[in-house]
């Protein structure tokens, strides 16, 4: 998992450029499945998910969600 801020920003920009051609955004969401007894990358996943939700709203695109061990959030 490449978690550098620069790479994340590039990925979000790439997604934004492709949205005009898309019918929907997916599969996206949160997967907090514990690994070795701990939930990993919660903050990072949440931050990316929020960016994706904002893009979906901006471009009026429906979402296909994947949620695992994160329903309360």
Tab-separated table of N, CA, C and O in Angstrom:
chain	number	residue	atom	x	y	z
A	1	UNK	N	0.852	-1.193	0.000
A	1	UNK	CA	0.000	0.000	0.000
A	1	UNK	C	0.877	1.226	0.000
A	1	UNK	O	1.650	1.425	0.930
A	2	UNK	N	0.791	1.991	-1.057
A	2	UNK	CA	1.548	3.230	-1.142
A	2	UNK	C	0.707	4.329	-0.502
A	2	UNK	O	-0.334	4.698	-1.024
A	3	UNK	N	1.167	4.857	0.622
A	3	UNK	CA	0.365	5.808	1.374
A	3	UNK	C	0.923	7.225	1.329
A	3	UNK	O	0.520	8.052	2.119
A	4	UNK	N	1.868	7.504	0.422
A	4	UNK	CA	2.413	8.855	0.367
A	4	UNK	C	1.308	9.829	-0.035
A	4	UNK	O	0.442	9.521	-0.854
A	5	UNK	N	1.333	10.996	0.554
A	5	UNK	CA	0.314	12.016	0.293
A	5	UNK	C	0.320	12.411	-1.187
A	5	UNK	O	-0.723	12.589	-1.797
A	6	UNK	N	1.506	12.512	-1.766
A	6	UNK	CA	1.617	12.874	-3.169
A	6	UNK	C	0.937	11.837	-4.062
A	6	UNK	O	0.196	12.194	-4.986
A	7	UNK	N	1.160	10.556	-3.788
A	7	UNK	CA	0.543	9.506	-4.602
A	7	UNK	C	-0.966	9.499	-4.424
A	7	UNK	O	-1.709	9.318	-5.394
A	8	UNK	N	-1.433	9.705	-3.211
A	8	UNK	CA	-2.879	9.758	-2.973
A	8	UNK	C	-3.517	10.908	-3.749
A	8	UNK	O	-4.577	10.754	-4.351
A	9	UNK	N	-2.857	12.053	-3.739
A	9	UNK	CA	-3.385	13.202	-4.465
A	9	UNK	C	-3.419	12.925	-5.968
A	9	UNK	O	-4.381	13.288	-6.646
A	10	UNK	N	-2.388	12.272	-6.492
A	10	UNK	CA	-2.369	11.901	-7.906
A	10	UNK	C	-3.508	10.947	-8.236
A	10	UNK	O	-4.158	11.073	-9.272
A	11	UNK	N	-3.750	9.984	-7.360
A	11	UNK	CA	-4.831	9.015	-7.592
A	11	UNK	C	-6.191	9.696	-7.601
A	11	UNK	O	-7.047	9.367	-8.433
A	12	UNK	N	-6.409	10.632	-6.696
A	12	UNK	CA	-7.680	11.360	-6.640
A	12	UNK	C	-7.850	12.197	-7.908
A	12	UNK	O	-8.934	12.236	-8.507
A	13	UNK	N	-6.791	12.871	-8.356
A	13	UNK	CA	-6.868	13.663	-9.590
A	13	UNK	C	-7.155	12.785	-10.802
A	13	UNK	O	-7.944	13.163	-11.680
A	14	UNK	N	-6.537	11.617	-10.848
A	14	UNK	CA	-6.795	10.689	-11.961
A	14	UNK	C	-8.251	10.242	-11.962
A	14	UNK	O	-8.904	10.185	-13.004
A	15	UNK	N	-8.772	9.933	-10.775
A	15	UNK	CA	-10.178	9.547	-10.668
A	15	UNK	C	-11.069	10.671	-11.168
A	15	UNK	O	-12.008	10.443	-11.935
A	16	UNK	N	-10.758	11.884	-10.768
A	16	UNK	CA	-11.581	13.026	-11.176
A	16	UNK	C	-11.582	13.201	-12.695
A	16	UNK	O	-12.624	13.481	-13.291
A	17	UNK	N	-10.445	12.998	-13.347
A	17	UNK	CA	-10.392	13.176	-14.799
A	17	UNK	C	-11.192	12.104	-15.530
A	17	UNK	O	-11.672	12.332	-16.634
A	18	UNK	N	-11.361	10.933	-14.930
A	18	UNK	CA	-12.090	9.838	-15.581
A	18	UNK	C	-13.593	9.852	-15.293
A	18	UNK	O	-14.353	9.127	-15.927
A	19	UNK	N	-14.027	10.652	-14.344
A	19	UNK	CA	-15.431	10.609	-13.935
A	19	UNK	C	-16.402	11.071	-15.011
A	19	UNK	O	-17.541	10.597	-15.061
A	20	UNK	N	-15.975	11.968	-15.860
A	20	UNK	CA	-16.907	12.441	-16.890
A	20	UNK	C	-17.318	11.311	-17.833
A	20	UNK	O	-18.391	11.358	-18.426
A	21	UNK	N	-16.491	10.287	-17.958
A	21	UNK	CA	-16.772	9.146	-18.829
A	21	UNK	C	-17.462	7.995	-18.106
A	21	UNK	O	-17.804	7.000	-18.725
A	22	UNK	N	-17.633	8.111	-16.817
A	22	UNK	CA	-18.111	7.000	-15.993
A	22	UNK	C	-19.601	7.080	-15.726
A	22	UNK	O	-20.180	8.165	-15.668
A	23	UNK	N	-20.188	5.914	-15.496
A	23	UNK	CA	-21.598	5.851	-15.108
A	23	UNK	C	-21.771	5.886	-13.600
A	23	UNK	O	-22.820	6.273	-13.101
A	24	UNK	N	-20.736	5.441	-12.869
A	24	UNK	CA	-20.800	5.370	-11.410
A	24	UNK	C	-19.372	5.320	-10.865
A	24	UNK	O	-18.416	5.186	-11.623
A	25	UNK	N	-19.260	5.407	-9.546
A	25	UNK	CA	-17.970	5.249	-8.875
A	25	UNK	C	-18.048	3.993	-8.029
A	25	UNK	O	-18.948	3.832	-7.213
A	26	UNK	N	-17.126	3.087	-8.220
A	26	UNK	CA	-17.130	1.896	-7.387
A	26	UNK	C	-16.085	0.908	-7.867
A	26	UNK	O	-15.493	1.079	-8.915
A	27	UNK	N	-15.862	0.046	-7.104
A	27	UNK	CA	-16.294	-0.262	-5.747
A	27	UNK	C	-15.397	0.515	-4.799
A	27	UNK	O	-14.192	0.475	-4.896
A	28	UNK	N	-15.993	1.246	-3.877
A	28	UNK	CA	-15.237	2.011	-2.904
A	28	UNK	C	-15.881	1.859	-1.541
A	28	UNK	O	-17.006	1.404	-1.428
A	29	UNK	N	-15.138	2.222	-0.513
A	29	UNK	CA	-15.694	2.128	0.828
A	29	UNK	C	-14.632	1.938	1.875
A	29	UNK	O	-13.486	2.337	1.706
A	30	UNK	N	-15.038	1.323	2.964
A	30	UNK	CA	-14.163	1.102	4.111
A	30	UNK	C	-14.076	-0.383	4.411
A	30	UNK	O	-15.085	-1.074	4.432
A	31	UNK	N	-12.866	-0.840	4.635
A	31	UNK	CA	-12.648	-2.233	5.016
A	31	UNK	C	-11.736	-2.247	6.230
A	31	UNK	O	-10.522	-2.101	6.113
A	32	UNK	N	-12.340	-2.367	7.386
A	32	UNK	CA	-11.599	-2.356	8.647
A	32	UNK	C	-11.436	-3.765	9.210
A	32	UNK	O	-11.380	-3.964	10.421
A	33	UNK	N	-11.363	-4.758	8.334
A	33	UNK	CA	-11.163	-6.127	8.784
A	33	UNK	C	-9.886	-6.202	9.609
A	33	UNK	O	-8.820	-5.787	9.134
A	34	UNK	N	-9.977	-6.699	10.843
A	34	UNK	CA	-8.779	-6.763	11.681
A	34	UNK	C	-7.717	-7.689	11.088
A	34	UNK	O	-8.024	-8.744	10.539
A	35	UNK	N	-6.485	-7.255	11.163
A	35	UNK	CA	-5.351	-8.083	10.768
A	35	UNK	C	-4.428	-8.167	11.977
A	35	UNK	O	-4.002	-7.149	12.507
A	36	UNK	N	-4.173	-9.390	12.395
A	36	UNK	CA	-3.375	-9.619	13.601
A	36	UNK	C	-3.983	-8.899	14.810
A	36	UNK	O	-3.281	-8.339	15.643
A	37	UNK	N	-5.312	-8.866	14.856
A	37	UNK	CA	-6.011	-8.314	16.003
A	37	UNK	C	-6.198	-6.815	16.000
A	37	UNK	O	-6.773	-6.263	16.924
A	38	UNK	N	-5.722	-6.109	14.975
A	38	UNK	CA	-5.921	-4.666	14.956
A	38	UNK	C	-6.473	-4.201	13.618
A	38	UNK	O	-6.232	-4.796	12.582
A	39	UNK	N	-7.232	-3.129	13.683
A	39	UNK	CA	-7.786	-2.527	12.474
A	39	UNK	C	-6.740	-1.575	11.911
A	39	UNK	O	-6.225	-0.726	12.621
A	40	UNK	N	-6.437	-1.725	10.614
A	40	UNK	CA	-5.339	-0.961	10.035
A	40	UNK	C	-5.825	0.095	9.059
A	40	UNK	O	-6.814	-0.081	8.389
A	41	UNK	N	-5.100	1.159	8.997
A	41	UNK	CA	-5.305	2.229	8.017
A	41	UNK	C	-6.684	2.881	8.097
A	41	UNK	O	-7.190	3.389	7.098
A	42	UNK	N	-7.284	2.894	9.286
A	42	UNK	CA	-8.626	3.486	9.411
A	42	UNK	C	-8.649	4.945	8.987
A	42	UNK	O	-9.511	5.357	8.216
A	43	UNK	N	-7.717	5.726	9.506
A	43	UNK	CA	-7.686	7.153	9.191
A	43	UNK	C	-7.473	7.407	7.715
A	43	UNK	O	-8.148	8.248	7.103
A	44	UNK	N	-6.544	6.691	7.129
A	44	UNK	CA	-6.239	6.844	5.716
A	44	UNK	C	-7.429	6.429	4.851
A	44	UNK	O	-7.812	7.148	3.920
A	45	UNK	N	-8.030	5.291	5.159
A	45	UNK	CA	-9.197	4.833	4.387
A	45	UNK	C	-10.327	5.845	4.475
A	45	UNK	O	-10.992	6.138	3.475
A	46	UNK	N	-10.551	6.370	5.668
A	46	UNK	CA	-11.630	7.336	5.872
A	46	UNK	C	-11.374	8.607	5.067
A	46	UNK	O	-12.277	9.141	4.417
A	47	UNK	N	-10.132	9.081	5.082
A	47	UNK	CA	-9.776	10.288	4.328
A	47	UNK	C	-10.007	10.086	2.829
A	47	UNK	O	-10.605	10.935	2.154
A	48	UNK	N	-9.575	8.968	2.305
A	48	UNK	CA	-9.761	8.675	0.881
A	48	UNK	C	-11.242	8.530	0.555
A	48	UNK	O	-11.727	9.047	-0.461
A	49	UNK	N	-11.980	7.844	1.413
A	49	UNK	CA	-13.411	7.637	1.217
A	49	UNK	C	-14.146	8.979	1.146
A	49	UNK	O	-14.998	9.198	0.280
A	50	UNK	N	-13.791	9.906	2.015
A	50	UNK	CA	-14.417	11.235	2.017
A	50	UNK	C	-14.139	11.957	0.704
A	50	UNK	O	-15.038	12.564	0.112
A	51	UNK	N	-12.908	11.877	0.208
A	51	UNK	CA	-12.583	12.480	-1.095
A	51	UNK	C	-13.439	11.864	-2.201
A	51	UNK	O	-13.963	12.571	-3.071
A	52	UNK	N	-13.575	10.541	-2.165
A	52	UNK	CA	-14.366	9.856	-3.186
A	52	UNK	C	-15.837	10.255	-3.106
A	52	UNK	O	-16.490	10.453	-4.137
A	53	UNK	N	-16.371	10.390	-1.905
A	53	UNK	CA	-17.761	10.819	-1.745
A	53	UNK	C	-17.969	12.226	-2.293
A	53	UNK	O	-18.980	12.508	-2.948
A	54	UNK	N	-17.005	13.104	-2.034
A	54	UNK	CA	-17.110	14.479	-2.546
A	54	UNK	C	-17.104	14.502	-4.074
A	54	UNK	O	-17.848	15.267	-4.693
A	55	UNK	N	-16.258	13.673	-4.669
A	55	UNK	CA	-16.223	13.605	-6.133
A	55	UNK	C	-17.539	13.070	-6.694
A	55	UNK	O	-18.041	13.567	-7.707
A	56	UNK	N	-18.091	12.063	-6.039
A	56	UNK	CA	-19.370	11.509	-6.491
A	56	UNK	C	-20.463	12.581	-6.454
A	56	UNK	O	-21.260	12.696	-7.389
A	57	UNK	N	-20.469	13.358	-5.406
A	57	UNK	CA	-21.460	14.426	-5.295
A	57	UNK	C	-21.212	15.500	-6.360
A	57	UNK	O	-22.145	15.941	-7.027
A	58	UNK	N	-19.960	15.896	-6.534
A	58	UNK	CA	-19.609	16.929	-7.510
A	58	UNK	C	-20.028	16.543	-8.925
A	58	UNK	O	-20.526	17.369	-9.678
A	59	UNK	N	-19.854	15.266	-9.280
A	59	UNK	CA	-20.162	14.804	-10.626
A	59	UNK	C	-21.516	14.096	-10.715
A	59	UNK	O	-21.849	13.542	-11.755
A	60	UNK	N	-22.282	14.106	-9.624
A	60	UNK	CA	-23.609	13.477	-9.576
A	60	UNK	C	-23.558	12.021	-10.035
A	60	UNK	O	-24.345	11.590	-10.887
A	61	UNK	N	-22.634	11.256	-9.458
A	61	UNK	CA	-22.460	9.847	-9.822
A	61	UNK	C	-22.935	8.949	-8.688
A	61	UNK	O	-22.671	9.218	-7.517
A	62	UNK	N	-23.630	7.868	-9.010
A	62	UNK	CA	-23.998	6.890	-7.979
A	62	UNK	C	-22.751	6.131	-7.525
A	62	UNK	O	-21.727	6.102	-8.216
A	63	UNK	N	-22.859	5.517	-6.363
A	63	UNK	CA	-21.748	4.794	-5.750
A	63	UNK	C	-22.044	3.306	-5.641
A	63	UNK	O	-23.178	2.919	-5.403
A	64	UNK	N	-21.008	2.506	-5.774
A	64	UNK	CA	-21.062	1.080	-5.460
A	64	UNK	C	-20.143	0.916	-4.254
A	64	UNK	O	-18.938	1.134	-4.358
A	65	UNK	N	-20.726	0.573	-3.106
A	65	UNK	CA	-19.971	0.569	-1.850
A	65	UNK	C	-19.525	-0.825	-1.423
A	65	UNK	O	-20.213	-1.809	-1.664
A	66	UNK	N	-18.385	-0.846	-0.763
A	66	UNK	CA	-17.837	-2.039	-0.113
A	66	UNK	C	-17.568	-1.632	1.332
A	66	UNK	O	-16.728	-0.772	1.586
A	67	UNK	N	-18.299	-2.227	2.252
A	67	UNK	CA	-18.132	-1.910	3.667
A	67	UNK	C	-17.911	-3.224	4.410
A	67	UNK	O	-18.737	-4.130	4.339
A	68	UNK	N	-16.796	-3.309	5.124
A	68	UNK	CA	-16.467	-4.535	5.863
A	68	UNK	C	-15.913	-4.159	7.224
A	68	UNK	O	-14.894	-3.453	7.316
A	69	UNK	N	-16.583	-4.610	8.268
A	69	UNK	CA	-16.189	-4.315	9.647
A	69	UNK	C	-16.138	-2.816	9.916
A	69	UNK	O	-15.350	-2.346	10.729
A	70	UNK	N	-16.966	-2.037	9.224
A	70	UNK	CA	-16.946	-0.592	9.399
A	70	UNK	C	-18.340	0.018	9.441
A	70	UNK	O	-18.507	1.206	9.281
A	71	UNK	N	-19.357	-0.796	9.659
A	71	UNK	CA	-20.731	-0.307	9.625
A	71	UNK	C	-21.022	0.783	10.655
A	71	UNK	O	-21.736	1.736	10.331
A	72	UNK	N	-20.503	0.718	11.883
A	72	UNK	CA	-20.793	1.809	12.825
A	72	UNK	C	-20.250	3.161	12.349
A	72	UNK	O	-20.842	4.198	12.632
A	73	UNK	N	-19.143	3.154	11.631
A	73	UNK	CA	-18.570	4.394	11.154
A	73	UNK	C	-19.428	4.990	10.067
A	73	UNK	O	-19.485	6.117	9.792
